[in-house]
Amino acid sequence: MTKKIRVRFAPSPTGPLHIGGLRTALFNYLFAKKHGGKFIVRVEDTDQNRYVGSSEKHIMDSLKWCGIEIDEGPRNKGSFGPYRQSERKDFYNLKIQELLKKGHAYYAFDKKEELDFHRKDHEKKGRTFMYNAHNRLKLSNSLSLSIEDTNKLLDSGAEHVVRFKTPVEKEVVCRDELRGVVRVSTKTIDDKILFKSDGMPTYHFANVVDDYEMKISHVIRGEEWLPSLPLHWLLYDAFGWEVRPKFVHLPLILKPEGKGKLSKRDGDRFGFPVFAIQWKDEEIIKGYKEHGFLPESVVNFLSLLGWNPGNEKELFNIQELIESFSLEGLNKSGARFDPEKNKWFNHAHIQKTKNSLLVEKIENEFSEHLTLFDKEKLNTIAELIKPRLNTLNEINVCASFFFKTPDSYNEKHFNKLKKANFKEILSGLIELVGSAENLAEIKPALEVLVQKNEWSFGKVMGLFRLSLVGDLSGPDLFQIASLIGKDTCVLRMTLLSKALES
């Protein structure tokens, strides 16, 4: 019988959800849905010193905006809860006592000053201090102290932690599904702290216990956790759990230049988003949503950072990603974050979206200037500007001339056209447009006018477009003229003529 697929995304609520975390959630979600399994969100809030109250909501809202649906979590109750680690403290206490009784963990009473002394002493000698089998009997813990002294310290409320008792000189042989067998000697592994002095479990302890108890089948997480795999493997052994999840450590998302892990600072420096939605805690940081990206394009772009579908296809919707996704398609090496490719995906998805979405954005952006436009005209405007949009925020620029007279002109083109016989040309255009019945079909009449007066067709079209748009780029000029109407066209050409005269 095939094991039921259960995967988890386990963020720490210490700030906004970074794009790397969002990709981890996405890959877990795609894998679960592909195999008819469950996608669980477990909030790992054991680090109370770094806890940020608004972070959990930001994480959940980000997943929702991206269309990543949660099967079990703090807001989607299942039979394996609670889904916040801070609400599972009693359970962790039982499990740490189990390890202590089995002799796989011990109490450590070392003061911070003592450990700092050992670290500095090792540094002076060119070595790295490690707290494990080679020195733990020389330090202050329940392995070096008598049972009576240990109990006295515990009874007196002496500050202490609980450490894992790493086996002596053992080779840990564990497996990552992406990288294969990983072999590590316990001589290189610290006796990691499992329970902190504040009575909260560390990540290492709580995540292993929760993964087992929540029957997680696959742990799909970032590459930065790969060095912790041997310890987690040893914890499964210590509890005597023969069934453990399959581990998959995802490749890093690299900076645009290809070196080093992508950070929030990179986004700030180069002006691209690294969060799904806006973060409003101590500082307002705009995310993809606020930058005008579609959630479909964000999901599509992230899916191809570290995963390959095995063919040339690049554009996917969420259902297509679910059908195509496989662990075999994951890459071992890091994936470079390319902001321009990011925009390309967004442009492509905007072309596939319904005009009604763009019409809604247009109505919101130009709410004070809609009196001349019915829904049919707004739909036409949306169709005209759609090919020119990389983000939804560009609607403000790409559609503004339909609703407002340009308040300035492209300086380069303005100065160039000023040298032409602009007054004569604009007068002829004003007369032609003013007498036309259908501006969308005046091109033949305009060509006759140009030929008759021996004007340059390029200069005529340049002056016409500059007057209506303020620049020499944009959608079809005759459709623009038809949509804004002859009175507006005449007014704008008159204003350009006056500006060129000054």
Coordinates of C-alpha atoms in Angstrom, one line a residue:
M1 CA 0.0 0.0 0.0
T2 CA 1.4 3.4 -1.0
K3 CA 2.2 5.7 1.9
K4 CA -0.2 8.7 2.2
I5 CA 1.5 11.8 1.1
R6 CA 1.7 14.5 3.8
V7 CA 4.0 17.4 3.4
R8 CA 4.5 20.5 5.6
F9 CA 5.6 24.1 5.2
A10 CA 7.0 25.2 8.5
P11 CA 7.7 28.9 8.6
S12 CA 9.0 30.8 11.6
P13 CA 6.9 34.0 12.3
T14 CA 9.9 36.3 12.6
G15 CA 9.2 38.6 9.8
P16 CA 7.7 38.7 6.2
L17 CA 7.6 35.6 4.0
H18 CA 10.7 35.8 1.8
I19 CA 10.5 34.6 -1.8
G20 CA 12.6 31.6 -1.0
G21 CA 10.1 30.5 1.7
L22 CA 7.3 31.0 -0.7
R23 CA 9.0 28.7 -3.3
T24 CA 9.4 26.1 -0.6
A25 CA 5.7 26.3 0.2
L26 CA 4.9 26.1 -3.5
F27 CA 7.0 23.0 -4.2
N28 CA 5.4 21.2 -1.1
Y29 CA 2.0 22.2 -2.3
L30 CA 2.5 21.0 -5.9
F31 CA 3.9 17.7 -4.7
A32 CA 1.0 17.1 -2.3
K33 CA -1.7 17.9 -4.9
K34 CA 0.1 15.9 -7.6
H35 CA -0.2 12.8 -5.4
G36 CA -3.6 13.5 -3.8
G37 CA -2.0 14.2 -0.5
K38 CA -2.2 16.9 2.2
F39 CA -0.4 20.2 2.4
I40 CA 0.1 21.2 6.1
V41 CA 1.3 24.6 7.5
R42 CA 2.9 24.4 10.9
V43 CA 4.0 27.6 12.5
E44 CA 7.4 27.1 14.2
D45 CA 7.2 29.8 16.8
T46 CA 9.6 28.4 19.4
D47 CA 12.0 31.3 19.1
Q48 CA 10.2 33.8 21.3
N49 CA 13.0 36.4 21.2
R50 CA 12.5 36.8 17.4
Y51 CA 8.8 36.4 17.3
V52 CA 6.8 39.0 15.4
G53 CA 3.1 39.1 16.1
S54 CA 2.0 40.2 12.6
S55 CA 4.2 37.7 10.8
E56 CA 1.9 34.7 10.9
K57 CA -0.9 36.7 9.2
H58 CA 1.4 37.9 6.5
I59 CA 2.6 34.4 5.8
M60 CA -1.0 33.0 5.5
D61 CA -2.2 36.0 3.4
S62 CA 0.8 35.6 1.1
L63 CA 0.0 31.9 0.5
K64 CA -3.7 32.7 -0.1
W65 CA -2.8 35.4 -2.6
C66 CA -0.7 32.9 -4.5
G67 CA -3.6 30.4 -4.6
I68 CA -1.7 27.9 -2.3
E69 CA -4.5 26.3 -0.4
I70 CA -3.9 24.9 3.1
D71 CA -5.4 21.5 4.1
E72 CA -4.3 21.6 7.7
G73 CA -2.9 24.5 9.8
P74 CA -3.7 27.1 12.5
R75 CA -6.7 28.2 10.5
N76 CA -7.6 24.9 8.9
K77 CA -7.9 22.5 11.8
G78 CA -7.0 18.8 11.3
S79 CA -6.6 15.8 13.6
F80 CA -2.9 16.4 14.1
G81 CA -3.0 19.8 15.8
P82 CA -2.2 22.1 17.4
Y83 CA -0.4 23.6 14.4
R84 CA 1.6 26.2 16.4
Q85 CA 4.5 24.8 18.2
S86 CA 4.0 27.3 21.1
E87 CA 0.8 25.4 21.8
R88 CA 2.5 22.0 21.9
K89 CA 4.8 22.6 24.9
D90 CA 3.3 19.9 27.1
F91 CA 3.8 17.3 24.4
Y92 CA 7.4 18.4 23.9
N93 CA 8.1 18.0 27.6
L94 CA 6.9 14.4 27.5
K95 CA 9.1 13.7 24.5
I96 CA 12.2 15.3 26.0
Q97 CA 11.7 13.3 29.2
E98 CA 11.6 10.2 27.1
L99 CA 15.0 11.0 25.6
L100 CA 16.5 11.8 29.0
K101 CA 15.3 8.4 30.4
K102 CA 16.7 6.6 27.4
G103 CA 20.1 8.2 28.0
H104 CA 20.1 10.1 24.6
A105 CA 19.9 13.5 26.2
Y106 CA 21.3 15.2 29.3
Y107 CA 21.0 18.4 31.4
A108 CA 23.7 21.0 30.8
F109 CA 24.3 23.8 33.4
D110 CA 27.2 25.6 31.7
K111 CA 27.0 29.4 32.1
K112 CA 27.3 31.5 29.0
E113 CA 30.6 33.0 30.3
E114 CA 32.1 29.6 30.7
L115 CA 31.2 28.6 27.1
D116 CA 32.5 31.9 25.8
F117 CA 35.8 31.3 27.6
H118 CA 36.2 27.8 25.9
R119 CA 35.4 29.2 22.5
K120 CA 37.9 32.0 22.8
D121 CA 40.5 29.6 24.2
H122 CA 40.0 27.3 21.2
E123 CA 40.2 30.2 18.8
K124 CA 43.6 31.2 20.2
K125 CA 44.8 27.7 19.5
G126 CA 43.4 27.8 15.9
R127 CA 40.7 25.3 16.7
T128 CA 36.9 25.4 16.8
F129 CA 35.1 24.7 20.1
M130 CA 32.6 21.8 19.9
Y131 CA 30.5 20.6 22.8
N132 CA 30.4 16.8 22.3
A133 CA 31.9 13.4 23.3
H134 CA 35.5 14.6 23.3
N135 CA 34.9 17.2 26.2
R136 CA 31.4 16.9 27.6
L137 CA 32.7 15.0 30.7
K138 CA 34.9 18.0 31.5
L139 CA 32.0 20.5 31.4
S140 CA 29.1 21.2 33.7
N141 CA 26.3 18.7 32.9
S142 CA 24.5 15.7 34.2
L143 CA 27.0 13.4 32.6
S144 CA 29.9 14.9 34.5
L145 CA 28.0 15.5 37.8
S146 CA 26.6 13.0 40.2
I147 CA 22.9 12.2 40.2
E148 CA 22.6 13.9 43.6
D149 CA 24.3 17.1 42.4
T150 CA 22.3 17.2 39.2
N151 CA 19.0 16.8 41.2
K152 CA 20.1 19.5 43.6
L153 CA 20.7 21.9 40.7
L154 CA 17.4 21.1 39.1
D155 CA 15.5 21.4 42.4
S156 CA 17.0 24.8 43.1
G157 CA 15.8 26.1 39.7
A158 CA 19.3 26.5 38.3
E159 CA 19.3 27.7 34.7
H160 CA 19.9 24.8 32.3
V161 CA 19.4 23.4 28.8
V162 CA 18.9 19.9 27.6
R163 CA 21.5 18.7 25.0
F164 CA 21.4 15.7 22.7
K165 CA 24.0 13.0 23.5
T166 CA 25.7 12.5 20.2
P167 CA 26.9 8.9 19.8
V168 CA 30.7 8.5 20.1
E169 CA 32.7 8.1 16.8
K170 CA 29.8 6.8 14.7
E171 CA 29.3 7.3 11.0
V172 CA 25.8 8.7 10.3
V173 CA 24.5 7.5 6.9
C174 CA 21.5 9.4 5.8
R175 CA 19.8 10.1 2.5
D176 CA 18.6 13.1 0.6
E177 CA 16.4 12.3 -2.3
L178 CA 18.0 14.9 -4.5
R179 CA 21.7 14.4 -3.6
G180 CA 21.8 10.8 -2.6
V181 CA 23.6 9.3 0.4
V182 CA 25.1 11.7 2.9
R183 CA 27.8 10.4 5.3
V184 CA 29.0 12.3 8.4
S185 CA 31.1 11.4 11.4
T186 CA 29.6 12.2 14.8
K187 CA 33.0 13.7 15.7
T188 CA 32.0 16.7 13.6
I189 CA 28.5 17.1 15.3
D190 CA 27.8 19.2 18.3
D191 CA 25.7 18.0 21.2
K192 CA 23.0 20.3 20.0
I193 CA 20.6 22.0 22.5
L194 CA 17.2 20.4 22.3
F195 CA 15.5 22.4 25.0
K196 CA 16.4 26.0 25.8
S197 CA 16.6 27.5 29.2
D198 CA 13.3 29.2 28.7
G199 CA 11.6 25.8 28.5
M200 CA 11.0 26.0 24.8
P201 CA 12.2 23.3 22.4
T202 CA 14.7 24.2 19.7
Y203 CA 13.9 23.9 16.0
H204 CA 15.9 20.7 15.8
F205 CA 13.9 18.9 18.4
A206 CA 10.4 20.2 17.8
N207 CA 10.5 19.8 14.0
V208 CA 11.6 16.1 14.2
V209 CA 9.0 15.3 16.8
D210 CA 6.2 17.1 14.9
D211 CA 7.2 15.5 11.6
Y212 CA 6.9 12.1 13.1
E213 CA 3.7 12.7 15.1
M214 CA 2.0 14.5 12.1
K215 CA 2.9 11.6 9.9
I216 CA 4.8 13.8 7.4
S217 CA 5.9 11.6 4.5
H218 CA 8.3 14.0 2.8
V219 CA 10.3 16.9 4.3
I220 CA 10.9 19.3 1.4
R221 CA 12.9 22.3 2.7
G222 CA 15.7 24.7 1.8
E223 CA 19.3 23.6 1.2
E224 CA 20.4 25.6 4.3
W225 CA 19.0 22.7 6.5
L226 CA 21.1 20.0 4.8
P227 CA 23.9 20.2 7.4
S228 CA 21.2 19.5 10.1
L229 CA 20.1 16.3 8.4
P230 CA 22.6 14.0 10.3
L231 CA 21.4 15.3 13.6
H232 CA 17.7 14.9 12.7
W233 CA 18.5 11.4 11.5
L234 CA 20.1 10.6 14.8
L235 CA 17.1 11.9 16.7
Y236 CA 14.9 9.4 14.8
D237 CA 17.3 6.7 15.9
A238 CA 17.3 7.9 19.5
F239 CA 13.5 7.7 19.7
G240 CA 13.6 4.2 18.0
W241 CA 11.4 5.4 15.1
E242 CA 12.1 3.2 12.1
V243 CA 9.7 5.1 9.9
R244 CA 11.0 8.5 8.9
P245 CA 10.1 11.0 6.1
K246 CA 12.0 11.2 2.9
F247 CA 14.1 14.4 2.9
V248 CA 14.5 16.7 -0.1
H249 CA 16.7 19.8 0.3
L250 CA 15.9 22.4 -2.4
P251 CA 18.6 24.4 -4.2
L252 CA 19.2 28.0 -3.2
I253 CA 17.8 31.0 -5.0
L254 CA 20.8 33.0 -6.0
K255 CA 21.3 36.7 -6.5
P256 CA 20.7 38.1 -10.1
E257 CA 24.5 38.1 -10.7
G258 CA 24.5 34.4 -9.8
K259 CA 26.7 34.5 -6.6
G260 CA 25.3 34.2 -3.1
K261 CA 21.8 33.7 -1.7
L262 CA 19.1 36.1 -2.7
S263 CA 18.3 38.5 0.2
K264 CA 15.8 41.3 1.0
R265 CA 18.7 43.7 0.5
D266 CA 19.1 42.6 -3.1
G267 CA 15.5 43.5 -3.8
D268 CA 15.9 46.9 -2.1
R269 CA 19.1 47.6 -4.1
F270 CA 17.9 46.6 -7.5
G271 CA 14.2 47.5 -7.2
F272 CA 12.5 44.2 -7.5
P273 CA 10.1 42.5 -5.0
V274 CA 11.2 39.6 -2.8
F275 CA 7.9 39.2 -0.9
A276 CA 4.5 38.2 -2.2
I277 CA 2.4 41.0 -0.6
Q278 CA 3.2 44.1 1.3
W279 CA 4.8 43.9 4.7
K280 CA 3.8 46.6 7.1
D281 CA 5.5 46.0 10.4
E282 CA 8.3 48.4 11.2
E283 CA 8.7 49.5 7.6
I284 CA 6.4 49.2 4.6
I285 CA 7.9 46.9 2.0
K286 CA 5.9 46.4 -1.2
G287 CA 5.5 42.9 -2.5
Y288 CA 4.7 41.5 -5.9
K289 CA 1.0 42.3 -5.5
E290 CA 1.7 46.0 -4.9
H291 CA 4.3 46.1 -7.8
G292 CA 1.5 45.0 -10.2
F293 CA 2.3 41.3 -10.6
L294 CA -0.3 38.6 -11.1
P295 CA -0.2 35.8 -8.6
E296 CA -0.3 33.3 -11.5
S297 CA 2.9 34.8 -13.0
V298 CA 4.7 34.8 -9.6
V299 CA 3.8 31.1 -9.0
N300 CA 4.9 30.3 -12.6
F301 CA 8.2 32.1 -12.3
L302 CA 9.0 30.6 -8.9
S303 CA 8.2 27.1 -10.0
L304 CA 11.0 27.2 -12.6
L305 CA 13.6 28.3 -10.0
G306 CA 15.2 25.0 -9.3
W307 CA 12.7 22.8 -11.2
N308 CA 12.6 21.7 -14.8
P309 CA 9.5 20.2 -16.4
G310 CA 11.7 18.2 -18.8
N311 CA 10.5 20.0 -21.9
E312 CA 10.6 23.5 -23.5
K313 CA 7.3 24.6 -21.9
E314 CA 7.6 27.7 -19.8
L315 CA 4.1 29.1 -19.3
F316 CA 2.0 27.2 -16.7
N317 CA -1.1 27.8 -14.7
I318 CA -1.4 26.2 -11.2
Q319 CA -3.2 23.1 -12.4
E320 CA -0.7 22.5 -15.1
L321 CA 2.1 22.8 -12.6
I322 CA 0.4 20.3 -10.3
E323 CA 0.1 17.8 -13.2
S324 CA 3.7 18.3 -14.3
F325 CA 5.6 18.6 -11.0
S326 CA 7.9 15.8 -9.9
L327 CA 10.8 15.6 -7.5
E328 CA 12.9 14.1 -10.3
G329 CA 12.7 17.4 -12.1
L330 CA 14.4 19.3 -9.2
N331 CA 18.0 20.7 -9.8
K332 CA 20.9 20.2 -7.4
S333 CA 22.5 23.5 -8.2
G334 CA 21.3 27.0 -7.3
A335 CA 18.8 28.9 -9.4
R336 CA 19.6 32.5 -10.4
F337 CA 16.9 35.0 -9.8
D338 CA 16.4 37.0 -13.0
P339 CA 14.2 40.1 -12.5
E340 CA 13.8 40.6 -16.3
K341 CA 12.6 37.0 -16.7
N342 CA 10.3 37.7 -13.8
K343 CA 8.7 40.6 -15.7
W344 CA 8.6 38.5 -18.9
F345 CA 6.4 35.9 -17.1
N346 CA 4.1 38.6 -15.8
H347 CA 3.8 40.2 -19.3
A348 CA 2.9 36.7 -20.7
H349 CA 0.3 36.1 -18.1
I350 CA -1.3 39.5 -18.5
Q351 CA -1.8 38.7 -22.2
K352 CA -3.8 35.6 -21.1
T353 CA -5.9 37.4 -18.5
K354 CA -9.4 38.6 -19.1
N355 CA -9.9 42.2 -20.2
S356 CA -12.3 42.6 -17.3
L357 CA -9.4 42.6 -14.8
L358 CA -7.7 45.4 -16.7
V359 CA -11.0 47.3 -17.1
E360 CA -11.4 47.2 -13.3
K361 CA -7.9 48.5 -12.8
I362 CA -8.5 51.3 -15.4
E363 CA -11.7 52.3 -13.6
N364 CA -9.9 52.5 -10.3
E365 CA -7.0 54.5 -11.7
F366 CA -9.1 57.0 -13.7
S367 CA -12.3 57.1 -11.7
E368 CA -12.6 60.9 -12.1
H369 CA -12.3 60.8 -15.9
L370 CA -14.7 58.1 -17.0
T371 CA -17.7 60.2 -18.2
L372 CA -16.9 59.8 -21.9
F373 CA -16.3 56.0 -21.8
D374 CA -18.8 53.2 -21.6
K375 CA -17.8 49.6 -20.8
E376 CA -17.4 48.7 -24.5
K377 CA -14.8 51.5 -25.0
L378 CA -13.0 50.6 -21.7
N379 CA -12.8 47.0 -23.0
T380 CA -11.3 48.3 -26.2
I381 CA -8.8 50.4 -24.3
A382 CA -7.8 47.4 -22.2
E383 CA -7.3 45.3 -25.4
L384 CA -5.1 48.1 -26.9
I385 CA -2.8 48.5 -23.9
K386 CA -2.6 44.9 -22.9
P387 CA 0.4 44.0 -25.2
R388 CA 2.4 46.9 -23.7
L389 CA 2.0 45.9 -20.1
N390 CA 4.7 44.2 -18.1
T391 CA 3.0 44.9 -14.8
L392 CA -0.5 46.1 -13.9
N393 CA 1.0 49.3 -12.4
E394 CA 2.0 50.4 -15.9
I395 CA -1.7 50.9 -16.7
N396 CA -1.3 54.4 -15.2
V397 CA 1.2 55.3 -17.9
C398 CA -0.1 53.2 -20.8
A399 CA -3.7 54.4 -20.6
S400 CA -3.4 57.9 -19.2
F401 CA -3.7 59.7 -22.6
F402 CA -7.1 58.1 -23.2
F403 CA -8.4 60.0 -20.1
K404 CA -6.1 63.1 -19.6
T405 CA -4.5 65.6 -21.9
P406 CA -0.7 65.1 -21.8
D407 CA 0.8 67.6 -19.3
S408 CA 4.2 67.4 -21.1
Y409 CA 5.8 66.2 -24.3
N410 CA 8.8 64.0 -24.9
E411 CA 11.5 66.6 -25.1
K412 CA 13.6 64.9 -27.8
H413 CA 10.7 64.4 -30.2
F414 CA 9.2 67.8 -29.3
N415 CA 12.5 69.6 -30.3
K416 CA 12.8 67.6 -33.5
L417 CA 9.3 68.2 -34.7
K418 CA 9.6 71.9 -33.8
K419 CA 11.9 72.2 -36.8
A420 CA 9.2 71.0 -39.2
N421 CA 6.4 73.1 -40.7
F422 CA 4.4 72.1 -37.7
K423 CA 1.9 75.0 -37.8
E424 CA 0.8 74.3 -41.3
I425 CA 0.6 70.5 -40.7
L426 CA -1.4 70.8 -37.5
S427 CA -3.8 73.3 -39.1
G428 CA -4.5 70.8 -41.9
L429 CA -4.9 68.0 -39.3
I430 CA -7.3 70.0 -37.2
E431 CA -9.4 70.7 -40.3
L432 CA -9.4 67.1 -41.4
V433 CA -10.2 65.7 -38.0
G434 CA -12.9 68.3 -37.3
S435 CA -14.8 67.3 -40.5
A436 CA -14.3 63.5 -40.2
E437 CA -17.3 61.3 -39.5
N438 CA -15.2 58.3 -38.4
L439 CA -11.8 58.9 -37.0
A440 CA -10.9 55.2 -37.1
E441 CA -11.0 55.4 -40.9
I442 CA -9.3 58.7 -41.7
K443 CA -6.0 57.2 -42.8
P444 CA -6.8 57.3 -46.5
A445 CA -8.0 60.9 -46.3
L446 CA -4.8 61.8 -44.3
E447 CA -2.6 60.1 -47.0
V448 CA -4.3 62.3 -49.7
L449 CA -3.8 65.4 -47.6
V450 CA -0.1 64.6 -47.1
Q451 CA 0.4 63.9 -50.8
K452 CA -1.4 67.0 -51.9
N453 CA 0.8 69.3 -49.7
E454 CA 4.0 67.3 -50.3
W455 CA 4.4 66.8 -46.5
S456 CA 6.5 64.1 -44.9
F457 CA 4.1 61.4 -43.8
G458 CA 6.4 60.5 -40.8
K459 CA 6.3 64.1 -39.6
V460 CA 2.6 64.4 -39.9
M461 CA 2.0 61.2 -38.0
G462 CA 4.6 62.2 -35.4
L463 CA 2.8 65.6 -34.8
F464 CA -0.5 63.8 -34.6
R465 CA 0.7 61.2 -32.1
L466 CA 2.7 63.7 -30.0
S467 CA -0.4 65.9 -29.6
L468 CA -2.6 63.0 -28.5
V469 CA -0.2 60.9 -26.5
G470 CA 2.7 63.2 -25.5
D471 CA 5.2 60.7 -27.0
L472 CA 5.8 58.8 -30.2
S473 CA 4.9 55.4 -28.8
G474 CA 1.6 53.8 -28.0
P475 CA -1.2 51.8 -29.6
D476 CA -2.8 52.3 -33.0
L477 CA -3.1 56.1 -33.4
F478 CA -6.4 56.1 -35.3
Q479 CA -8.0 53.9 -32.7
I480 CA -6.8 56.3 -30.0
A481 CA -8.3 59.2 -31.9
S482 CA -11.6 57.4 -32.4
L483 CA -11.9 56.6 -28.7
I484 CA -11.1 60.0 -27.3
G485 CA -13.3 61.8 -29.9
K486 CA -12.7 64.6 -32.4
D487 CA -13.3 67.5 -30.0
T488 CA -10.5 66.2 -27.7
C489 CA -8.2 65.6 -30.7
V490 CA -8.7 69.1 -32.0
L491 CA -8.1 70.5 -28.5
R492 CA -4.9 68.6 -28.0
M493 CA -3.5 69.5 -31.5
T494 CA -4.3 73.1 -30.8
L495 CA -2.4 72.9 -27.4
L496 CA 0.6 71.3 -29.1
S497 CA 0.7 74.0 -31.8
K498 CA 0.8 76.7 -29.1
A499 CA 3.5 74.9 -27.2
L500 CA 5.6 74.6 -30.4
E501 CA 5.2 78.3 -31.1
S502 CA 6.4 79.4 -27.7

